[in-house]
Tab-separated table of C-alpha atoms and ligand atoms in Angstrom:
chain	number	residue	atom	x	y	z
A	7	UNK	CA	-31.439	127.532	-99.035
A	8	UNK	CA	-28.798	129.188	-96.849
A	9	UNK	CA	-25.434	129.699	-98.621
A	10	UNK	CA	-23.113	127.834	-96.169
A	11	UNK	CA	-19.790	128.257	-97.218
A	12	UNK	CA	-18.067	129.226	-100.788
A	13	UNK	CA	-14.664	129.731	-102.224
A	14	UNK	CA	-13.385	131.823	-104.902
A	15	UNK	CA	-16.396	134.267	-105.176
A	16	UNK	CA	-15.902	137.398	-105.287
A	17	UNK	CA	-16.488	138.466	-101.241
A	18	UNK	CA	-18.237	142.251	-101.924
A	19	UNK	CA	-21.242	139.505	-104.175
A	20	UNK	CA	-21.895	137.280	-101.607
A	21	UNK	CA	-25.123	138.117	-100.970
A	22	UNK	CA	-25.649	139.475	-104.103
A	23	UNK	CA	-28.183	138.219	-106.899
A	24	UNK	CA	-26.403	135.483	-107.814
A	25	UNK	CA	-26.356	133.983	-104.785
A	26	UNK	CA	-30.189	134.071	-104.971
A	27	UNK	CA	-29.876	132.738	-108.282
A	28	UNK	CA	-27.669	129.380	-107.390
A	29	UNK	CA	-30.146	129.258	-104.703
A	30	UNK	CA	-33.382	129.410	-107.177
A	31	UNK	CA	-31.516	126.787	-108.614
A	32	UNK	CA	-30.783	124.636	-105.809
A	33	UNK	CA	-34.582	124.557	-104.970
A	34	UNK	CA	-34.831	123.000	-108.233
A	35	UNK	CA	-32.397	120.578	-106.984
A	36	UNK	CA	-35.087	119.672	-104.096
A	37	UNK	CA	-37.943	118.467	-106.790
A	38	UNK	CA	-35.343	116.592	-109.178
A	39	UNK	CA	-32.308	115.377	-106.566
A	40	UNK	CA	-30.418	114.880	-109.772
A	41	UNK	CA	-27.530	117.083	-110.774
A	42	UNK	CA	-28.049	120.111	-113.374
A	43	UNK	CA	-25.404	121.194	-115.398
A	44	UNK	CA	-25.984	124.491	-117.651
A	45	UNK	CA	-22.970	124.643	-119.466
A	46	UNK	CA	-23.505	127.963	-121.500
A	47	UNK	CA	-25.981	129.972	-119.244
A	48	UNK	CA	-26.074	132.530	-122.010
A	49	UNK	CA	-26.452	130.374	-124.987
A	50	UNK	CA	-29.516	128.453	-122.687
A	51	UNK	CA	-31.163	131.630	-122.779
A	52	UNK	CA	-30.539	132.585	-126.157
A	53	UNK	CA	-31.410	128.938	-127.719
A	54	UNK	CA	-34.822	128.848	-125.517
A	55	UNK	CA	-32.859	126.743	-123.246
A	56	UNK	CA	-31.890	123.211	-124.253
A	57	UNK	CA	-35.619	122.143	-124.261
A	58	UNK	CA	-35.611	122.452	-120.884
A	59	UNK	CA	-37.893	124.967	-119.613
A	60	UNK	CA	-36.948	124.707	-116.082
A	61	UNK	CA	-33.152	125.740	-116.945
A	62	UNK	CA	-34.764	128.329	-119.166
A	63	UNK	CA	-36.906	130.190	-116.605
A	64	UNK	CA	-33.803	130.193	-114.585
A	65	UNK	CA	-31.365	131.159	-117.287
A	66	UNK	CA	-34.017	134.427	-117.252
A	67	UNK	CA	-33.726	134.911	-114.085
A	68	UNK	CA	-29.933	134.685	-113.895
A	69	UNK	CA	-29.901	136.957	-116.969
A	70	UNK	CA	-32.032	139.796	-115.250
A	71	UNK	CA	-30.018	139.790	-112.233
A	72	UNK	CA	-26.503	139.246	-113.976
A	73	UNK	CA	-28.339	142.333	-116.180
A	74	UNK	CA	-28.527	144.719	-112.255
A	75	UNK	CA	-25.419	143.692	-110.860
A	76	UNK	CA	-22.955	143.079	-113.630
A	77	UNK	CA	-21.981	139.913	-112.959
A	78	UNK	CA	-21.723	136.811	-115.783
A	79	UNK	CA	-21.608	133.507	-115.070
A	80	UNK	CA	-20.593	131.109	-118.373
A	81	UNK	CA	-21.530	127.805	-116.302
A	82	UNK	CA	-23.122	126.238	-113.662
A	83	UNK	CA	-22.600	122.489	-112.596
A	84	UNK	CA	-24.826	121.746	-109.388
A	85	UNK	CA	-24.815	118.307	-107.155
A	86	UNK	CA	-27.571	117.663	-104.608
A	87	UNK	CA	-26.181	116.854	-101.263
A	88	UNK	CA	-28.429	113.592	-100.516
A	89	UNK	CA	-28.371	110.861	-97.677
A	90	UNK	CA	-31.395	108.428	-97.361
A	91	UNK	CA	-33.631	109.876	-100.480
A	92	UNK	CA	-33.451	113.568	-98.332
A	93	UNK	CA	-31.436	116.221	-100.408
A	94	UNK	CA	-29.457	118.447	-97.528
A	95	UNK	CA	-28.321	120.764	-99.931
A	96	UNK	CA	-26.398	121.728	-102.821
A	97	UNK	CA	-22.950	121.766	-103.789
A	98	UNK	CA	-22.248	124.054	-106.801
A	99	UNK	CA	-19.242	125.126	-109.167
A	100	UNK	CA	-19.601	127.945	-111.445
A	101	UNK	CA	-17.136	129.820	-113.901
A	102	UNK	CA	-17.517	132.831	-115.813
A	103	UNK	CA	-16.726	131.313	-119.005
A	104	UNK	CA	-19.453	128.823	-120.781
A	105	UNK	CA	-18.560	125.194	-121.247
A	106	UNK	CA	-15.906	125.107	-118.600
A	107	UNK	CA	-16.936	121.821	-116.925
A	108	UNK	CA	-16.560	118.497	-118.406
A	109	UNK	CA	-16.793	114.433	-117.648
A	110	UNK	CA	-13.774	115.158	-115.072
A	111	UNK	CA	-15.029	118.038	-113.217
A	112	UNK	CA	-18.776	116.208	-112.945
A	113	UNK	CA	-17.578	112.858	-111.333
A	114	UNK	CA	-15.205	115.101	-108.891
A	115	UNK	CA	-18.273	117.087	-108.251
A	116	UNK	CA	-20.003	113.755	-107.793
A	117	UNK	CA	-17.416	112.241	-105.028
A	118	UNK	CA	-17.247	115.422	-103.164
A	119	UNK	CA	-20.747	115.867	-102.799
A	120	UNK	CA	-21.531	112.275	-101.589
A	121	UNK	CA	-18.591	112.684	-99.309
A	122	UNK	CA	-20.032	116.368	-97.481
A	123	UNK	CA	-23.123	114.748	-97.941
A	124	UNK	CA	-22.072	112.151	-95.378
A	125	UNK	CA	-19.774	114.718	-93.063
A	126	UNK	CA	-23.185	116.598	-93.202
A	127	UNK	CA	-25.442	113.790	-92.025
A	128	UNK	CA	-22.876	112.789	-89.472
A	129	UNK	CA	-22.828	116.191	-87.617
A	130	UNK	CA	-26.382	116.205	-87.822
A	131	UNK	CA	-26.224	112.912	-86.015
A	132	UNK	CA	-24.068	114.229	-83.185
A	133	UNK	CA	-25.906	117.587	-82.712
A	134	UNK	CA	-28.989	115.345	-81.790
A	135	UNK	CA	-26.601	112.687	-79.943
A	136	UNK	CA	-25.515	115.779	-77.640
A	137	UNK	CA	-29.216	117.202	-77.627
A	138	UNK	CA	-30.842	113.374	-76.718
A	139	UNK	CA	-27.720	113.302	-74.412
A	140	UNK	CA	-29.265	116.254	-72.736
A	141	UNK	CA	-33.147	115.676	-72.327
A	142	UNK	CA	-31.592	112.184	-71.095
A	143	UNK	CA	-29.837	113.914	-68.381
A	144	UNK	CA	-32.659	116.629	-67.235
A	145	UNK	CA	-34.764	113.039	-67.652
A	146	UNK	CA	-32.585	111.452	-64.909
A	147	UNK	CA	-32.469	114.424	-62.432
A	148	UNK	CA	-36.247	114.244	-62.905
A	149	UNK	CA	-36.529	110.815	-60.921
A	150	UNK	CA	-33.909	111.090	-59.138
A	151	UNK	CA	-35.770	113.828	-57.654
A	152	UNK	CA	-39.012	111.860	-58.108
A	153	UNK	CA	-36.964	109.147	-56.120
A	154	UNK	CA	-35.721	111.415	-53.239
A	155	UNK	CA	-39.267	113.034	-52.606
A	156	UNK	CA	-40.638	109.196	-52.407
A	157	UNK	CA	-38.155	108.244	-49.744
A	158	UNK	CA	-38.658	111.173	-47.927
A	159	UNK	CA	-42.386	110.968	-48.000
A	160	UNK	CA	-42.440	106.881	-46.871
A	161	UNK	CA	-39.759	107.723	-44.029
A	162	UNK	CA	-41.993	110.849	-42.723
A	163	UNK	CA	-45.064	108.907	-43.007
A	164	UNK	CA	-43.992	105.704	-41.193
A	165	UNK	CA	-42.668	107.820	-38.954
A	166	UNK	CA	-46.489	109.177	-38.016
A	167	UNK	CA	-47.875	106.483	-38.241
A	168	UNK	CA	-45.536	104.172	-35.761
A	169	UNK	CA	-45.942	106.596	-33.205
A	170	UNK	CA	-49.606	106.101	-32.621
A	171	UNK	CA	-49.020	103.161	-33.171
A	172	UNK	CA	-47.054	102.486	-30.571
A	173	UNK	CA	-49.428	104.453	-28.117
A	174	UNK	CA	-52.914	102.067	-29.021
A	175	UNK	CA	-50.267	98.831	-28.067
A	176	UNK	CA	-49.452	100.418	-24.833
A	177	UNK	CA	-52.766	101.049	-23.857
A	178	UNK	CA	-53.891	98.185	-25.239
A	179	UNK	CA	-51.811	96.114	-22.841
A	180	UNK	CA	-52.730	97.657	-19.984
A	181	UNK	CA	-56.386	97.343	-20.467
A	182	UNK	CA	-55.766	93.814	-21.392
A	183	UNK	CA	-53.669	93.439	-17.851
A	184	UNK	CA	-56.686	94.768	-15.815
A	185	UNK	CA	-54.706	97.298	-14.923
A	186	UNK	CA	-57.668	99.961	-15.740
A	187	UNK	CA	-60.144	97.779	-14.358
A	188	UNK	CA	-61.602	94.285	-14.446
A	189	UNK	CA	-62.326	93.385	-18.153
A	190	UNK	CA	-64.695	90.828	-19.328
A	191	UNK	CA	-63.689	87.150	-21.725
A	192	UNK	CA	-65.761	88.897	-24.325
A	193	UNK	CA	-64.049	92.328	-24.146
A	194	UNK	CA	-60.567	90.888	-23.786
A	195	UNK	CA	-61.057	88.460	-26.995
A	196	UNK	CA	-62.103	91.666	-29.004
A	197	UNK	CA	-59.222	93.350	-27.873
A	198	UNK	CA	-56.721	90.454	-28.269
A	199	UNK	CA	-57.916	90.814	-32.399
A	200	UNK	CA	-57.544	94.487	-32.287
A	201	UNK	CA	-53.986	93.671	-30.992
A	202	UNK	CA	-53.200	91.570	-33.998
A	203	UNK	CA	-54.360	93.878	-36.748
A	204	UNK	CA	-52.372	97.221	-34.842
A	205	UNK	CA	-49.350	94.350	-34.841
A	206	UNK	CA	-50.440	93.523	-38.528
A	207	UNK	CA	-49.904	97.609	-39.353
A	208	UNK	CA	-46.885	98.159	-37.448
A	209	UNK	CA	-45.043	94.821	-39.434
A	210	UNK	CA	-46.484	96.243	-42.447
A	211	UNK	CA	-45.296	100.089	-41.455
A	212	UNK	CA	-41.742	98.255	-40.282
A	213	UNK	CA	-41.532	96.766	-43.801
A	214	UNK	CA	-42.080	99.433	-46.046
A	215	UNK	CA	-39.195	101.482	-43.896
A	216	UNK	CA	-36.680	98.404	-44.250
A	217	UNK	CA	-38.005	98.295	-48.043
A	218	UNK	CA	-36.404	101.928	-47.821
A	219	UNK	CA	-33.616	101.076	-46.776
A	220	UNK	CA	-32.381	98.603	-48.595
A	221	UNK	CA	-32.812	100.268	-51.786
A	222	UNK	CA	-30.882	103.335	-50.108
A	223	UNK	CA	-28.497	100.223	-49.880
A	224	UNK	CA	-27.253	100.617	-46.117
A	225	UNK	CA	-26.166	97.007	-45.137
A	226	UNK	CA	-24.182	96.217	-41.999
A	227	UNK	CA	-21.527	93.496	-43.844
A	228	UNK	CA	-19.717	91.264	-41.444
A	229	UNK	CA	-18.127	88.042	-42.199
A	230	UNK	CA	-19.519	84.899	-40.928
A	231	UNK	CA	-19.245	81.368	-42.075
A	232	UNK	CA	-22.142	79.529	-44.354
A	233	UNK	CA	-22.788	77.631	-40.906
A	234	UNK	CA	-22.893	79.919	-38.118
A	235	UNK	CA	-25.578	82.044	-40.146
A	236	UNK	CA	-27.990	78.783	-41.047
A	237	UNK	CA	-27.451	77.943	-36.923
A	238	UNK	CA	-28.536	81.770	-35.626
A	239	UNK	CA	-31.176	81.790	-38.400
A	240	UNK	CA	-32.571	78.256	-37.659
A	241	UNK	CA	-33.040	78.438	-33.707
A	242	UNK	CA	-35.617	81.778	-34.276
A	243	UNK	CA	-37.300	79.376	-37.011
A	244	UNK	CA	-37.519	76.362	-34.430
A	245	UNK	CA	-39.600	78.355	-31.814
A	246	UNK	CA	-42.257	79.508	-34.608
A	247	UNK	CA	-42.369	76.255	-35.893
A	248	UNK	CA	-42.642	74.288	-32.489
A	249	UNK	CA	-46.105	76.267	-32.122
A	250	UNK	CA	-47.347	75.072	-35.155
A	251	UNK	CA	-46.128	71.046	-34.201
A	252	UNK	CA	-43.627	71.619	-37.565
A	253	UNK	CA	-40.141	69.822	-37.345
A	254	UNK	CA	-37.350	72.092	-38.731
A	255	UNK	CA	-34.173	70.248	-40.489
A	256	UNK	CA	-30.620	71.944	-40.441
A	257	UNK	CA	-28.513	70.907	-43.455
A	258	UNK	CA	-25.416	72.739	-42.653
A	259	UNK	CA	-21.178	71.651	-41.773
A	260	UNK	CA	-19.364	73.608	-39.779
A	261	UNK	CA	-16.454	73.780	-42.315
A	262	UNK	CA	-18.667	75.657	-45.171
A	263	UNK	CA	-16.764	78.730	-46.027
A	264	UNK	CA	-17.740	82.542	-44.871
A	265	UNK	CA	-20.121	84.557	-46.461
A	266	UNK	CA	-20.212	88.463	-46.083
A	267	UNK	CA	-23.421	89.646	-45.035
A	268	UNK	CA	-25.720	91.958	-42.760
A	269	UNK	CA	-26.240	89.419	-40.255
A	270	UNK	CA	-29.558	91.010	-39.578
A	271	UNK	CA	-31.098	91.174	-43.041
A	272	UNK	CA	-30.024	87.731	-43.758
A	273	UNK	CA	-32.355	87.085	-40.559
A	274	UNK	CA	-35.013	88.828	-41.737
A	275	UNK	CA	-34.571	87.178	-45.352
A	276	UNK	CA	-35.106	83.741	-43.046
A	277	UNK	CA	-37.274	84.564	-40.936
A	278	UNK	CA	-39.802	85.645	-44.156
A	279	UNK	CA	-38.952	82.398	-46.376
A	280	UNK	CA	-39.394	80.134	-43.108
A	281	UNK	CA	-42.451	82.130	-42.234
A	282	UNK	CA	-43.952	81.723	-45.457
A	283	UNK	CA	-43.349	77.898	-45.602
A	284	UNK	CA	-45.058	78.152	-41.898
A	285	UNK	CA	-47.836	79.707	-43.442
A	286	UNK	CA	-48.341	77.450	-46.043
A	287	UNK	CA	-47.571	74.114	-44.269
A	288	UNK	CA	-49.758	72.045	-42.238
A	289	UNK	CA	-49.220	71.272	-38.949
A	290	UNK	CA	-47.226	68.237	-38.379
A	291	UNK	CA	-45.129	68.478	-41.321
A	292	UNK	CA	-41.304	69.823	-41.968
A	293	UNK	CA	-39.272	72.543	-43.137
A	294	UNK	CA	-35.691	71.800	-44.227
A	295	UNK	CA	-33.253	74.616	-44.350
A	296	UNK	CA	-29.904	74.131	-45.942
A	297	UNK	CA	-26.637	75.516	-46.321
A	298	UNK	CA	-24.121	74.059	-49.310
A	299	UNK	CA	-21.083	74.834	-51.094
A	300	UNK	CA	-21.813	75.413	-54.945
A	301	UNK	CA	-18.663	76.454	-57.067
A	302	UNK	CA	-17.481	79.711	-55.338
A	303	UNK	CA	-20.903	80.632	-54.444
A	304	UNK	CA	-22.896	79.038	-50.757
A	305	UNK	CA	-26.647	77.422	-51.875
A	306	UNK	CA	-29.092	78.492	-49.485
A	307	UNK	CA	-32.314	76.645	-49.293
A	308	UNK	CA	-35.725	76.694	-47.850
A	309	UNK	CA	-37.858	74.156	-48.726
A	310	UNK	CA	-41.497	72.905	-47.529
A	311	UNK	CA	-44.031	70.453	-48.213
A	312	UNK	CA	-46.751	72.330	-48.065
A	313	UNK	CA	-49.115	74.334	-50.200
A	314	UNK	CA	-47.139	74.904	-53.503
A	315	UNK	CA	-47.791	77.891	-56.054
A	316	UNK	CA	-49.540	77.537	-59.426
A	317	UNK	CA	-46.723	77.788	-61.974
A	318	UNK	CA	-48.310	80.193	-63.323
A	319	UNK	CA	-48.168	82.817	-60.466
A	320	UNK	CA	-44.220	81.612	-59.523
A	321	UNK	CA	-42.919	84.992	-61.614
A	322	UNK	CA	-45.205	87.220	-59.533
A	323	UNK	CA	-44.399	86.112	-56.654
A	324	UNK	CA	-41.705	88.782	-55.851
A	325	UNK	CA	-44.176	91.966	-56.439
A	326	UNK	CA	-44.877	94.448	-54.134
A	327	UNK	CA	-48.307	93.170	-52.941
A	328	UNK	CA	-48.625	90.098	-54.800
A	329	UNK	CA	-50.610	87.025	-52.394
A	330	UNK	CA	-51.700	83.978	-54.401
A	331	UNK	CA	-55.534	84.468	-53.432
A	332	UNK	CA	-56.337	81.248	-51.867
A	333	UNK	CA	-58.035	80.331	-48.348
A	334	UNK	CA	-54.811	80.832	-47.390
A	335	UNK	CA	-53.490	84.036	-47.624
A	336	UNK	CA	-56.625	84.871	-46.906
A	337	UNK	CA	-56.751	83.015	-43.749
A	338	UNK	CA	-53.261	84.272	-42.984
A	339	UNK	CA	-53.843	88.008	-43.979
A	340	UNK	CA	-50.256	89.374	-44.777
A	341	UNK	CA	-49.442	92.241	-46.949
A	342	UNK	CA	-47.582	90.580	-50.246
A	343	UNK	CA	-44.384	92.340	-49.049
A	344	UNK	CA	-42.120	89.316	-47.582
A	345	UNK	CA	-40.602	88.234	-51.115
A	346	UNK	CA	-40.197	91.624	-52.144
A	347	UNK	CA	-38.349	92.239	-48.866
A	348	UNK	CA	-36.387	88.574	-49.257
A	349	UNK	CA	-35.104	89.668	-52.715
A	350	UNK	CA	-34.143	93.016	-52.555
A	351	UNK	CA	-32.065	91.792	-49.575
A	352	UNK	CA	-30.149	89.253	-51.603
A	353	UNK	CA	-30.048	91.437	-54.625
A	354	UNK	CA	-28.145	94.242	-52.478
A	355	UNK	CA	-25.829	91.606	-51.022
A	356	UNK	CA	-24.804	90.667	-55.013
A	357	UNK	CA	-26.713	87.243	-54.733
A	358	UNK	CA	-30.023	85.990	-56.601
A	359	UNK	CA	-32.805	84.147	-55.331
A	360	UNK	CA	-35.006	81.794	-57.552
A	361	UNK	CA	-38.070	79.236	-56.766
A	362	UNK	CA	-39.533	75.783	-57.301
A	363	UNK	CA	-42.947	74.869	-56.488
A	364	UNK	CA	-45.440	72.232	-56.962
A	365	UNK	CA	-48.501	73.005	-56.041
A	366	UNK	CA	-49.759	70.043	-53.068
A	367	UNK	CA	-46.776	69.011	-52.538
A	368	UNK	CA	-44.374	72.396	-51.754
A	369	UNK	CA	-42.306	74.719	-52.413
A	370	UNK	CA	-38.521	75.297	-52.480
A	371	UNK	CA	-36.767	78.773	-52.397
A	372	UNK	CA	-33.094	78.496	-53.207
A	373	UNK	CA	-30.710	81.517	-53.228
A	374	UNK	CA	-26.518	81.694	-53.790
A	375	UNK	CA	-24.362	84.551	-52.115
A	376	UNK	CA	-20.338	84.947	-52.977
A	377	UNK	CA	-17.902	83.123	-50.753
A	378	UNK	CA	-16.048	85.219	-48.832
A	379	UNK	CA	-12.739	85.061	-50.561
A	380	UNK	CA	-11.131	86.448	-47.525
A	381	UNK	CA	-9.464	89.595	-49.405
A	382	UNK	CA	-10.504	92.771	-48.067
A	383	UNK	CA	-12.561	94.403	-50.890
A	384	UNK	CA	-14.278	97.520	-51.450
A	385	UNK	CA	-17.614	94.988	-52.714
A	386	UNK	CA	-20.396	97.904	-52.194
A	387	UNK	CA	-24.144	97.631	-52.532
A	388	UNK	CA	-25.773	97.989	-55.593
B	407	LIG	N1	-43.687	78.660	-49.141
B	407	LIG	C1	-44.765	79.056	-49.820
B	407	LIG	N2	-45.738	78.178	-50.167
B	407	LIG	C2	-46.825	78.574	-50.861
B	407	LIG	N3	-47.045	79.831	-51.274
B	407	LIG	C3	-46.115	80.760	-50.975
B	407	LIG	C4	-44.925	80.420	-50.246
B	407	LIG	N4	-44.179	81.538	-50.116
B	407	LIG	C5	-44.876	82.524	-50.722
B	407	LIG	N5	-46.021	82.074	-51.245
B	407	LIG	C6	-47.014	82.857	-52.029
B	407	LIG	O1	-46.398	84.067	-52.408
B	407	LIG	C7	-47.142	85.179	-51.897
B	407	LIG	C8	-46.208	86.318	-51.581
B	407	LIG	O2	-45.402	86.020	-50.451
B	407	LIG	P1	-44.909	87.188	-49.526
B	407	LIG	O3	-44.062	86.625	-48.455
B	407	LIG	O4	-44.331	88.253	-50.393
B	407	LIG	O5	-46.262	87.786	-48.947
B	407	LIG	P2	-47.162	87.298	-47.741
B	407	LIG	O6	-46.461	86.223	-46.983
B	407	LIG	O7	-48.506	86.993	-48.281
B	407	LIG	O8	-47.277	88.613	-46.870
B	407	LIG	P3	-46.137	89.224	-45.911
B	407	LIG	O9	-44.879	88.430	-46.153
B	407	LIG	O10	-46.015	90.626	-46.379
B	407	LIG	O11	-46.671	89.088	-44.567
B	407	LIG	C9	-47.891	84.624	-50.718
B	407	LIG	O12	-49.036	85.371	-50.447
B	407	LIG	C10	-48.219	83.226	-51.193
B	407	LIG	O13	-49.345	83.272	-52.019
B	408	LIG	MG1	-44.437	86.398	-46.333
């Protein structure tokens, strides 16, 4: 026990021995958490202590130290300070005459202990708020830094790896050309698969660095109507398609209302849903893409008749790396990125995606963005 704070005692015995002795008695206070009252500390000692040989031992004590410094105390009334079954401390009042105390002073003693008991707990409480608050903090700059260091590292690796990259496709072409010589059916049909995996590496590189930088949220937002975007989107989806012998609907009216949106991404968000339903389509069938009003948000959707996904895969879709392993993703190779991409997209333009699927007969991804209300606001990425 530390003594904390008193009033009334005589400032040259503060740390005298009776301070010790109100503390010998507190520690009493730890075992019983019940309050002790000695109401004739002399008398206690004298009598062999009220038949309480805990209060006599200390009466002894008191008596032997009283005895060195010349100081009497008549009584002692003690409170444990207690919140939740954990005693804190002690409150004590003492007076140098015996029996001073009664019923009064003992329930005051009682309401002012359970009331510093509480004050106690409570700035307890906020010293480890303001600590938690603190390890929180350090916790934060921790990733944050953890964050930066990642960025960093994708951006400088991407960077070293596109520029080789880019070297192998040049040279690739040329051989391919004949431009360094005649080249064989054989040699040219390796080469034309070597051409599609360095293509496969540089989409792959390409998408981790957009990944980047849509989480470092830099979006391009121009205003466009619901209509215009489905058009642009839908004519780059028509040539893939047309290869593949798939028919690709428009569900769109000119009058739909603006949207505000990094024409680009929302391409690339497209271009990997209508891709996908490509993918997983077979040849013949169609694609239907769809723009609609829906309350004061525009419906986008891509739906195919293709494939499907197991329902029980539909949640993991949206992973980094996930691929349903069938024949085909396998066939189709692909590096689980494209919903990732797709969703981050929408998320940073304050929109949502979801899916439908039923496996055999295909798949529908539907997504809402915010009409453009036409007020200039300050709407930033998250
Ligand atoms: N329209 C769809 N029909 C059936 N399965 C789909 C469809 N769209 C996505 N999937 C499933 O979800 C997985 C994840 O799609 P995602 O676009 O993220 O990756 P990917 O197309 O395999 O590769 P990437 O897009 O990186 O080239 C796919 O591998 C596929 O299993
Ligand atoms: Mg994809």
């Amino acid at each position: 026990f530390i003594l904390k704070a008193c009033s009334g005692w005589p400032e040259d015995k503060q740390d005298y021995g009776e301070i010790e002795y109100l503390t010998l008695l507190a520690g009493m206070l730890l075992t019983s958490s019940s309050p002790i009252y000695i109401q004739d500390v002399a008398g206690t000692l004298s009598t062999g202590g009220e038949n309480y040989p805990d209060k006599r031992i200390l009466a002894e004590k008191y008596q032997k130290m009283s005895g060195q410094k010349q100081i009497r105390l008549g009584s002692v009334m003690m409170m444990p300070l207690v919140v939740q079954d954990e005693v804190l401390g002690a409150l004590s009042i003492n007076d140098t005459r015996p029996h001073a105390f009664g019923p009064a002073e003992g329930r005051l003693l009682t309401i002012a202990a359970a009331q510093i008991s509480t004050a106690v707990q409570n700035s307890k409480l906020y010293d480890n708020l303001e600590q938690r608050a603190v390890e929180l903090e350090t916790a934060l700059n921790k990733v944050e830094e953890a964050h930066r260091l990642k960025t960093e590292f994708v951006e400088n690796v991407s960077h070293e790896l596109r520029t080789p990259l880019t070297f192998i496709k040049a040279y690739g072409a040329l051989i391919l050309e004949g431009s360094l010589g005649e080249v064989s059916s054989t040699v040219k049909e390796r080469l034309e698969i070597i051409f599609q995996k360095v293509e496969a590496i540089i989409r792959l590189v390409e998408d981790l660095v957009y990944l980047q930088k849509i989480e470092a949220g830099k979006l391009r937002l121009e205003m466009i109507t619901a209509h215009e975007l489905i058009i642009r989107v839908s004519e780059a989806a028509r040539a893939s398609a047309a290869e593949r012998n798939i028919e690709i609907v428009v569900n769109s009216a000119p009058t739909l209302p603006r949207v505000r949106v990094d024409a680009d991404r929302m391409g690339q968000v497209f271009d990997n849903l209508v891709g996908n339903a490509l993918k997983f389509s077979a040849t013949g069938s169609k694609i239907v893409i769809t723009a609609a009003a829906d309350g004061d948000k525009i419906k986008f959707l891509v739906q195919d008749y293709g494939l499907g996904i197991p329902a029980d895969k539909l949640d993991k879709i949206f992973d980094r790396f996930y691929q349903v392993d069938n024949a085909a993703t396998r066939r189709h190779g692909g590096a689980g990125l494209g919903l990732t991409i797709v969703k981050q997209i929408i998320e940073a333009h304050g929109g949502y995606i979801t899916v439908a699927s039923e496996v055999n007969k295909g798949t529908t991804f539907s997504f809402w963005l915010d009409q453009d209300s036409g007020v200039e606001s300050t709407h930033s990425v998250r």
